[in-house]
Coordinates of C-alpha atoms in Angstrom, one line a residue:
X27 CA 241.9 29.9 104.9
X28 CA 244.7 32.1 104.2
X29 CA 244.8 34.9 102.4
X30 CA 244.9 34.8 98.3
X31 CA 247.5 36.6 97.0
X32 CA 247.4 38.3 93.3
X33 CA 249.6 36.5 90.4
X34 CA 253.5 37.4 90.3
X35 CA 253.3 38.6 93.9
X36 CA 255.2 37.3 97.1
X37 CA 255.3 37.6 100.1
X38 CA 258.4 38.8 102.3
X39 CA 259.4 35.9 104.3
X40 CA 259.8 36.5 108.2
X41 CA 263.2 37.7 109.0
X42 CA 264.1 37.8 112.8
X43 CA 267.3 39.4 112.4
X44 CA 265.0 42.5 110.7
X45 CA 261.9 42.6 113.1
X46 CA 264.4 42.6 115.8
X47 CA 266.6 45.4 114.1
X48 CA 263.4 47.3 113.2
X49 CA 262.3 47.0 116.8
X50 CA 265.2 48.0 118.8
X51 CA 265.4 51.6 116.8
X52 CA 261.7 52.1 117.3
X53 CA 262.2 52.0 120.9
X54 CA 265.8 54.0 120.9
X55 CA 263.6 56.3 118.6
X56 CA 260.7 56.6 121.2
X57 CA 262.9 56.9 124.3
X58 CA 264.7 59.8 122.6
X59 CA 261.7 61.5 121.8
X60 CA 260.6 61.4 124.7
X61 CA 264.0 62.4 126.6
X62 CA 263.9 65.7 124.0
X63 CA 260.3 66.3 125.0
X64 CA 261.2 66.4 128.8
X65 CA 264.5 68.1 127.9
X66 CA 262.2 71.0 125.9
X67 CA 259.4 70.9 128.9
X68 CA 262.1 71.4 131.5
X69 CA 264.3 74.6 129.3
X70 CA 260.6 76.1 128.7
X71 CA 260.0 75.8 132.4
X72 CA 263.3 77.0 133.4
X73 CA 263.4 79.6 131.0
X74 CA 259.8 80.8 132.3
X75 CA 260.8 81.0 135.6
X76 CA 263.3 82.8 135.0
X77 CA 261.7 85.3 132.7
X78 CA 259.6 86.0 135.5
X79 CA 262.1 86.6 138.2
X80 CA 263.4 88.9 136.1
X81 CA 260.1 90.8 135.6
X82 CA 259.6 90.8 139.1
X83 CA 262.4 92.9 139.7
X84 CA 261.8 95.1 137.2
X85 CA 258.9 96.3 138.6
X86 CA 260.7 96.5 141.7
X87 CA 263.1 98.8 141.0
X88 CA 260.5 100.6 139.0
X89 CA 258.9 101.6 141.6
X90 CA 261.8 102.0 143.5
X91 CA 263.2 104.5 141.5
X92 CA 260.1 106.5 140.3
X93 CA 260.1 108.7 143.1
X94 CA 263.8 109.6 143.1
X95 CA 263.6 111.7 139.4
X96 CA 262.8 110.8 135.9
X97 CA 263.4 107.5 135.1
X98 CA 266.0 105.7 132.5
X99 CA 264.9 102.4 131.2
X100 CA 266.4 101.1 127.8
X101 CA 264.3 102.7 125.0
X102 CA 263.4 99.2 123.1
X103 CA 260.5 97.9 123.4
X104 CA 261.8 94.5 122.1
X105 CA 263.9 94.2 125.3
X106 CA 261.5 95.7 128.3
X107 CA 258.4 97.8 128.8
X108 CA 256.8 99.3 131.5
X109 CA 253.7 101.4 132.6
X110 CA 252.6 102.9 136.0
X111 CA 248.6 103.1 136.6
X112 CA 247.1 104.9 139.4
X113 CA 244.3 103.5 141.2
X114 CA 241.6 105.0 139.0
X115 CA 243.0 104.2 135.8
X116 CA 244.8 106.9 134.9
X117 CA 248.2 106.1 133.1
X118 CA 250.7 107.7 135.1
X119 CA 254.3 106.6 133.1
X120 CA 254.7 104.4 130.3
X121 CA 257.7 103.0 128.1
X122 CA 258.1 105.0 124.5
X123 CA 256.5 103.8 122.0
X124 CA 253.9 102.1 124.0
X125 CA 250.2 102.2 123.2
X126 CA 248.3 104.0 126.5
X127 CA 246.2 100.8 127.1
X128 CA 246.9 98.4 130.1
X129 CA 249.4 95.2 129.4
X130 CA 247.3 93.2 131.4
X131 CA 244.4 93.2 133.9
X132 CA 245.3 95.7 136.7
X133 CA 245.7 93.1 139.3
X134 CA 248.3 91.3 140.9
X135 CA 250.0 88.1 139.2
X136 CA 251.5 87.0 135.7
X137 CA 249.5 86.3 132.4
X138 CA 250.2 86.3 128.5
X139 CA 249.2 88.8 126.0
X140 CA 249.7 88.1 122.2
X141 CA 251.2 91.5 120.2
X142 CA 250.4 90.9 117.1
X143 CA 252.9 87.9 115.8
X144 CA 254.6 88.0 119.7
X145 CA 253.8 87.1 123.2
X146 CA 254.2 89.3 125.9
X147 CA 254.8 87.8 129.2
X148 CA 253.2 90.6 131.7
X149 CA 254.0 91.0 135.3
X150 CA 251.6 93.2 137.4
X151 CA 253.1 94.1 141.0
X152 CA 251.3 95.1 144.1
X153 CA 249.6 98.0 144.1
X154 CA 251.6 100.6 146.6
X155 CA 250.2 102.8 149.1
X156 CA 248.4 105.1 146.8
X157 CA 246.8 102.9 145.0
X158 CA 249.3 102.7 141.8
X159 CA 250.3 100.0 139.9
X160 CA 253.5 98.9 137.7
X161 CA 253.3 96.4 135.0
X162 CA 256.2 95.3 133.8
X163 CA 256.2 93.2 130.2
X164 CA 258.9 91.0 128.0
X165 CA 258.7 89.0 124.8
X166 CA 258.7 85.4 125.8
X167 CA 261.0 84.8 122.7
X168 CA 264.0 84.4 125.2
X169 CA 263.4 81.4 126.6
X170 CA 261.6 80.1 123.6
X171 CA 264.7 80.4 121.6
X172 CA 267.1 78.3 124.1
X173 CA 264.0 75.4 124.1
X174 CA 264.4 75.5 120.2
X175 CA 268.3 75.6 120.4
X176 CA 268.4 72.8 122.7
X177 CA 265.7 70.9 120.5
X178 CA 268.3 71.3 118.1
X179 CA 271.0 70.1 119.6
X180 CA 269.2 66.9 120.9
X181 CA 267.7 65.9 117.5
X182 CA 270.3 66.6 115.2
X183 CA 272.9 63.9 116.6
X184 CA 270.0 61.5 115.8
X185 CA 271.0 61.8 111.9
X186 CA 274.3 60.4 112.5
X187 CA 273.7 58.2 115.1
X188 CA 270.8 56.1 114.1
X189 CA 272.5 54.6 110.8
X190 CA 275.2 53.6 113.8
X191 CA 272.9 52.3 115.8
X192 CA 271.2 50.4 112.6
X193 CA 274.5 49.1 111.8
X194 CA 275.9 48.0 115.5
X195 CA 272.1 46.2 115.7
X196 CA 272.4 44.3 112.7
X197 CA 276.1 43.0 113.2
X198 CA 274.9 41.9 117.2
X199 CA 271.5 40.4 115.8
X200 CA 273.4 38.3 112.7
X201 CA 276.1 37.3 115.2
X202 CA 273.7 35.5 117.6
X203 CA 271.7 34.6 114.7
X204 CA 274.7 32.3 113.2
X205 CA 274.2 29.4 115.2
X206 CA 270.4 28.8 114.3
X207 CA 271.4 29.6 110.6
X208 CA 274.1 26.7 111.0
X209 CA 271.6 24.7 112.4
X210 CA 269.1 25.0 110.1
X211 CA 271.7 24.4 107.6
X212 CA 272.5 20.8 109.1
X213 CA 268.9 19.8 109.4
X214 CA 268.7 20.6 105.1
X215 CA 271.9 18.3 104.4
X216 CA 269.9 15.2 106.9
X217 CA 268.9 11.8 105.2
X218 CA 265.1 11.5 105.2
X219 CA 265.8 9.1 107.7
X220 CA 267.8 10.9 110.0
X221 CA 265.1 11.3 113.2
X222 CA 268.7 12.2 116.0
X223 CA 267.6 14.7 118.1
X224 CA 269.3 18.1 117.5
X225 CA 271.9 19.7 119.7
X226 CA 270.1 22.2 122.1
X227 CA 273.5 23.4 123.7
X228 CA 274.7 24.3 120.7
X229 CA 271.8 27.6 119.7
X230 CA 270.9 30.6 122.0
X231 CA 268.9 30.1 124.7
X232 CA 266.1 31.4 123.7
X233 CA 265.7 28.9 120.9
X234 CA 266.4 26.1 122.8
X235 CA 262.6 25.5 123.7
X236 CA 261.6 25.9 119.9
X237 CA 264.4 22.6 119.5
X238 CA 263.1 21.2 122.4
X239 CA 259.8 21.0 120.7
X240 CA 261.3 19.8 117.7
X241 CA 263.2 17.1 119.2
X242 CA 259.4 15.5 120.8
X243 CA 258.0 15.7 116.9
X244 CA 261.3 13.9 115.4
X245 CA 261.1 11.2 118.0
X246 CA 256.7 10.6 117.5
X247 CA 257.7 11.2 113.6
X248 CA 260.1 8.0 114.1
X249 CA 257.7 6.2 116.5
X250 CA 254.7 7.1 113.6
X251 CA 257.1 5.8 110.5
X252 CA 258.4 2.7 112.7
X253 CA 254.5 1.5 113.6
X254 CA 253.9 2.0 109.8
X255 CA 256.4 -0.1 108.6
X256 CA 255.5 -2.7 111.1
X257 CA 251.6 -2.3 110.2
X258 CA 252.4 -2.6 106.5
X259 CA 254.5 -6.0 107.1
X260 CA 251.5 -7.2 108.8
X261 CA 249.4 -6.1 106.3
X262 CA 250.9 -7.8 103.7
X263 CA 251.5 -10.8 106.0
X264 CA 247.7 -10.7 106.8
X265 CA 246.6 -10.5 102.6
X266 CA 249.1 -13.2 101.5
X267 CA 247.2 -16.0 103.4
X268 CA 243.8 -15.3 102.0
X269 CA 245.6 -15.3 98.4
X270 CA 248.1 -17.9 98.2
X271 CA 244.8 -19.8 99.7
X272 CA 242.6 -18.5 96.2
X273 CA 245.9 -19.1 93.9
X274 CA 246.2 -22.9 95.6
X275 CA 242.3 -23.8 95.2
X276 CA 242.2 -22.2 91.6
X277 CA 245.3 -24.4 90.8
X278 CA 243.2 -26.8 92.3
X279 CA 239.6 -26.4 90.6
X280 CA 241.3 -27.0 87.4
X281 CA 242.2 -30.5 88.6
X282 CA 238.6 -31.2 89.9
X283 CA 236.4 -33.4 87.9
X284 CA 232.9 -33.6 89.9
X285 CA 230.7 -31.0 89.8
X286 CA 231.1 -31.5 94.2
X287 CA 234.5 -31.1 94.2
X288 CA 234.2 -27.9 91.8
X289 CA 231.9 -26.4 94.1
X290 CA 233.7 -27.3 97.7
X291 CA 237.3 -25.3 96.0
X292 CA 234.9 -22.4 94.6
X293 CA 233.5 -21.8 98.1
X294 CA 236.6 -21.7 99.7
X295 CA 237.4 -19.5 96.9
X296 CA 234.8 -17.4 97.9
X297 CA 235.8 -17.1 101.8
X298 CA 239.4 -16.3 100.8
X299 CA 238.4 -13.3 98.5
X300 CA 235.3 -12.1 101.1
X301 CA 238.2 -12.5 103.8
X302 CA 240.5 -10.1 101.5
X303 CA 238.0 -7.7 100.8
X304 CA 237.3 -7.7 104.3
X305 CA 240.8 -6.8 105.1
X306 CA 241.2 -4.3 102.6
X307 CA 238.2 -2.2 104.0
X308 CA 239.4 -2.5 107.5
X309 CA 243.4 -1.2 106.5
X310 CA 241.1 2.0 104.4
X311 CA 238.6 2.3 107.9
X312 CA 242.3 3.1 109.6
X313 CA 243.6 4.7 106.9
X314 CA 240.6 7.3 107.4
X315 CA 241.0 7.2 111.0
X316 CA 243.6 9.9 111.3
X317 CA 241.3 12.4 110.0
X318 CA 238.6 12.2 112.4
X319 CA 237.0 13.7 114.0
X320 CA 237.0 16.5 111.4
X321 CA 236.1 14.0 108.3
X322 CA 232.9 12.8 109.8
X323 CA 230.3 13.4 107.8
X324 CA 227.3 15.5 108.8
X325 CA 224.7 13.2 109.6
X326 CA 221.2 14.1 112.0
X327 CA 221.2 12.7 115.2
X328 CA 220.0 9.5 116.1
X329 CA 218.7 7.6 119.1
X330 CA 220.9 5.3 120.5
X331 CA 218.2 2.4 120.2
X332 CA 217.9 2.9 116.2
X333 CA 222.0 2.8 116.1
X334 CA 221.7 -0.5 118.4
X335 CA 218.7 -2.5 115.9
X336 CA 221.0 -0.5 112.5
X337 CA 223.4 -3.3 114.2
X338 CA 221.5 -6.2 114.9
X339 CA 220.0 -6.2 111.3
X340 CA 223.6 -5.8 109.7
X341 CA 224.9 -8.7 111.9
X342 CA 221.7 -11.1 111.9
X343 CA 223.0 -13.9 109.5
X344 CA 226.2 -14.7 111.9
X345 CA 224.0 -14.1 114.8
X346 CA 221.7 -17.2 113.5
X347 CA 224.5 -19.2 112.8
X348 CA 225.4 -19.6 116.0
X349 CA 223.0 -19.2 117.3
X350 CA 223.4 -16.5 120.0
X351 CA 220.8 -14.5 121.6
X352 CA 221.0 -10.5 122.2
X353 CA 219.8 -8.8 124.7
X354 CA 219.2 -4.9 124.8
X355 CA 219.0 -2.4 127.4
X356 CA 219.0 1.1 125.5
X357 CA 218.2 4.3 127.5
X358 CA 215.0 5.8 125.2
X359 CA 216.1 9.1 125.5
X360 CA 219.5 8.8 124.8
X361 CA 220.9 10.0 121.4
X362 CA 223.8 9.2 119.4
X363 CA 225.1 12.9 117.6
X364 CA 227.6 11.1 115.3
X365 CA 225.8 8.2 114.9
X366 CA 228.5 6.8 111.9
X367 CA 230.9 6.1 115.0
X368 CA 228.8 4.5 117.0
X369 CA 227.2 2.5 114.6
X370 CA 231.0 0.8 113.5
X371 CA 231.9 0.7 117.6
X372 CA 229.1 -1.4 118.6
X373 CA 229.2 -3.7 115.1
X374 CA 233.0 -4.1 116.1
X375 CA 232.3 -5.1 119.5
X376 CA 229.4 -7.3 118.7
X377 CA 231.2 -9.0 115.4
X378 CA 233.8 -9.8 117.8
X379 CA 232.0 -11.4 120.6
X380 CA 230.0 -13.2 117.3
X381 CA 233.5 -14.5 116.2
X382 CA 235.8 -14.7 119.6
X383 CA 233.9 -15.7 122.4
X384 CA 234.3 -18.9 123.0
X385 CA 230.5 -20.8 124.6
X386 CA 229.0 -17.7 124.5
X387 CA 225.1 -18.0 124.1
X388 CA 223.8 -14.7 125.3
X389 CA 224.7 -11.4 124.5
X390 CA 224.3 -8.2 126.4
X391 CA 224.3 -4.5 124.5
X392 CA 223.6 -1.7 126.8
X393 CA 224.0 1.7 125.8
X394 CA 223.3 4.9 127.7
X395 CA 224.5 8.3 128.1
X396 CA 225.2 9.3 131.6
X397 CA 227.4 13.1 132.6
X398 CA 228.2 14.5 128.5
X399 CA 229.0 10.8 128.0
X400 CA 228.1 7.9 126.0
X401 CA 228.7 4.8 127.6
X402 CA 228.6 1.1 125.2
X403 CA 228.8 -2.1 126.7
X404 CA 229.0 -5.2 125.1
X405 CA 228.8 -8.2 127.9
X406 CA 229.0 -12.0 127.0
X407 CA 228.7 -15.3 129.3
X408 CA 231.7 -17.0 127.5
X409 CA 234.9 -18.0 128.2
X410 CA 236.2 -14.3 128.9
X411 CA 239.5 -12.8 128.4
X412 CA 242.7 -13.1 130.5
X413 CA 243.7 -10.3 132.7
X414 CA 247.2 -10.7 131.1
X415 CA 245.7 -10.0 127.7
X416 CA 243.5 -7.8 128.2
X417 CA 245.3 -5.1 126.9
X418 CA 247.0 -6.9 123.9
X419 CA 243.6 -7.2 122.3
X420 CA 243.1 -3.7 120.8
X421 CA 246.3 -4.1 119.5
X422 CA 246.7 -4.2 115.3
X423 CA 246.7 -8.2 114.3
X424 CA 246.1 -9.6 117.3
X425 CA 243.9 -12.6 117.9
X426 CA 243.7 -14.9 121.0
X427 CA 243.8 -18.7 120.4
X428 CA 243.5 -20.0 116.6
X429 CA 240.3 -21.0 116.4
X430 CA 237.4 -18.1 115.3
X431 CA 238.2 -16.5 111.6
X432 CA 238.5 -12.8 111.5
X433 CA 241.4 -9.9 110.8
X434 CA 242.4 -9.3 114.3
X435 CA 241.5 -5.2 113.3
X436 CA 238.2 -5.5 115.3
X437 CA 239.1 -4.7 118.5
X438 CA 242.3 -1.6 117.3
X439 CA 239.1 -0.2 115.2
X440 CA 237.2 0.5 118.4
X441 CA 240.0 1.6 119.9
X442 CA 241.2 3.8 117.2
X443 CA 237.8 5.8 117.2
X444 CA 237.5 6.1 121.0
X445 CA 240.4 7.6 121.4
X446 CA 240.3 9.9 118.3
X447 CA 236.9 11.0 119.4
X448 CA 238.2 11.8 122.6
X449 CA 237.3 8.6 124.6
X450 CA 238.5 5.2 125.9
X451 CA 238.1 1.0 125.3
X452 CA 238.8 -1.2 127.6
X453 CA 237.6 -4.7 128.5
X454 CA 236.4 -6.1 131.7
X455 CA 234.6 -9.0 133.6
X456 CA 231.1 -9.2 132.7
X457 CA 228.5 -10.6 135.5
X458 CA 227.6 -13.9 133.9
X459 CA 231.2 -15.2 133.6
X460 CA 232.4 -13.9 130.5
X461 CA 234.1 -10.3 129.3
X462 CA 232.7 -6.6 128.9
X463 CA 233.6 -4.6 126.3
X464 CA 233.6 -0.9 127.2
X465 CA 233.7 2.0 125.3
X466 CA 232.8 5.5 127.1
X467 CA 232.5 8.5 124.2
X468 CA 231.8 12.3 125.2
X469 CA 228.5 12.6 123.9
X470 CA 229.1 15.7 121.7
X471 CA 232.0 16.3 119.1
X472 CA 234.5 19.0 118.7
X473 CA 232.6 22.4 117.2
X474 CA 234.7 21.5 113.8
X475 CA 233.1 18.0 113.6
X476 CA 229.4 18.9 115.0
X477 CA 226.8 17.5 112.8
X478 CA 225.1 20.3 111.2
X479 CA 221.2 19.4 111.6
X480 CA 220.0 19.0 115.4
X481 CA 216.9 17.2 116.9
X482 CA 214.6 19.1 118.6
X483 CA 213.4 18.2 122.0
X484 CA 210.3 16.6 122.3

């Protein structure tokens, strides 16, 4: 169920040309990011190493020069310090204004010291022959200041050019979008009954599928609304027999005199409005058909063999008028989860061999499930059906030879619900001479249409 929203508000229809525009600068602003954080890792880097090149030659000529007289090094300790231990830890020389306490650990290598609001980079060099030591220290600020200045300089042109870039996006997008906007303006101005396919050539490419697609539902939404029209002629063609029949025998019964006479016009009266009715519920059953299997009701399940005698008892008066005797061969354990369906499947198929099959005296109903399916088979010794028509038959209106009353909706019915449920109807030779009738259901529903209660095993 979607989502409520509250009074007065709306929400912001989907615009491609802005997800697209949104998008693109989201990944221009992540790839420049990241280029400024490999920009800033590779200055820091750079600047490092070169901070400790420098360092390392410093103490060099330190102790180079340290035996040779006093020595000069620049005075601020902003720029360079130094200091010269012996091997015992005595201080031997040291920059002025430099606390007498080591820069570092009084061993070989580089490290980090933090002065207060400043960090020292410290270089200690080998010790020399005696034993002493110079360490040699910088303020890393150096080449922390060139990674900011570059930072700078890569970040700021991202001010001025992203607007650009937003701009030059949009113009590109809404170019390519024109064509789908043009289209979609030609599908508003169609008749209703416009159902020509639209232009694929004439949109992007990578709208053509989405056209495509759209082209397959115009041509089944034209198929659907040409089989209605059809189905509503016959419809009306079907209910204007049964009552021009009751308008003639009422015009009639007011001409009648015996009470005979009266009686003979008021029970084809009868027949004609019980054949109208029976019409009418028939074009509602299809009606409701296009909603299953989602609108079946929740019902238990219920053994095939209590759907199959639920049949017989609904049918018995037509099957004594015959007469015609039935015949059952029900699996015991096999269950009917929707038991609505099957119930109207095997009265269809029985009404019609009741009606249709021409000599038919015995009747066969087997029904059994058999690998997740149901299978129903309704067998008669009659006349059977032609191969040639074998198909027509589950077609809307469609009854073979004149005799036998009926709507000719039996047989679609079946048809209707075996294939909505996700099955098949066809029809067959059965082995005494006449036809089969064979409807194969899967013997559970989709999960939106399971029946809610279940039967527990025995």
């Amino acid at each position: 169920m979607p989502e409520a929203l509250p009074i007065g508000s709306r929400r912001a229809p989907l615009s491609i040309r802005r997800r697209l525009r949104r998008d693109i600068l989201i990944v221009i602003a992540v790839l420049w990011a990241l280029f400024t954080a490999l920009g800033l890792g590779v200055v820091i880097h750079a600047g490092r190493a070169d901070l400790d090149e420098d360092l390392a030659l410093c103490a060099a000529l330190i102790d180079e020069r340290r035996g040779s007289g006093p020595l000069r090094l620049p005075e601020r300790p902003d720029e360079l310090m130094f200091q010269i231990w012996t091997a015992d830890g005595r201080l031997l020389a040291r920059s002025a204004g430099l606390a007498p306490e080591p820069l570092a650990a009084l061993r070989q290598g580089y490290s980090n010291r933090f002065d207060g609001h400043r960090v020292l980079r410290v270089y200690a060099a080998a010790a020399d022959a005696d034993g002493s030591r110079v360490l040699v220290a910088a303020p890393a600020w150096n080449h922390q200041q060139g990674a900011r200045t570059l930072a700078l300089w890569l970040l700021l042109p991202a001010a001025v050019v992203f607007p650009l870039l937003a701009a030059g996006i949009s113009l590109v997008v809404g170019r390519a979008m024109r064509e789908v906007a043009g289209e979609a303006d030609r599908i508003a101005r169609r008749d209703p009954d416009d159902f020509d396919p639209l232009a694929p050539e004439r949109l992007p490419e990578e709208v053509r599928p989405l056209a495509g697609a759209f082209n397959v539902l115009l041509q089944r939404l034209a198929t659907a609304l040409d089989d209605e029209r059809r189905f509503n002629d016959s419809a009306a063609h079907e209910l204007r027999t049964p009552l021009s029949a009751i308008r003639v025998d009422a015009q009639a019964l007011l001409r009648r005199e015996t009470r005979a006479e009266v009686a003979l016009v008021l029970q084809r009266i009868v027949s004609a409005s019980a054949a109208c009715a029976r019409l009418v519920e028939e074009l509602l059953m299809i009606a409701r058909l296009s909603a299953w299997p989602a609108a079946l009701p929740p019902s238990a399940p219920l053994s095939l063999s209590a759907v199959v005698e639920l049949v017989r008892r609904d049918l018995a008066p037509q099957i004594e008028a015959r007469p015609i005797e039935i015949a059952c061969e029900v699996a015991p354990e096999a269950v009917a989860r929707f038991p609505e369906a099957v119930h109207l499947i095997l009265r269809n198929l029985l009404e019609n061999v009741i009606r249709h099959a021409r000599g038919a005296t015995r009747v066969k109903i087997e029904a059994r499930e058999r690998d997740g399916f149901l299978q129903l088979l309704v067998a008669d010794d009659g006349c059977g059906i032609p191969e040639a028509q074998r198909v027509r038959v589950f077609e809307r209106f469609v009854r073979l030879g004149e005799e036998g009353s009926g709507t000719g909706l039996g047989l679609y019915i079946v048809r209707r619900i075996a294939e909505r449920l996700g099955g098949s109807a066809v029809v067959g030779d059965s082995e005494a001479g006449g036809a089969t009738l064979v409807v194969v259901l899967p013997a559970r529903l989709p999960l939106a249409a399971t029946p809610v209660e279940t039967v527990e095993p025995a």
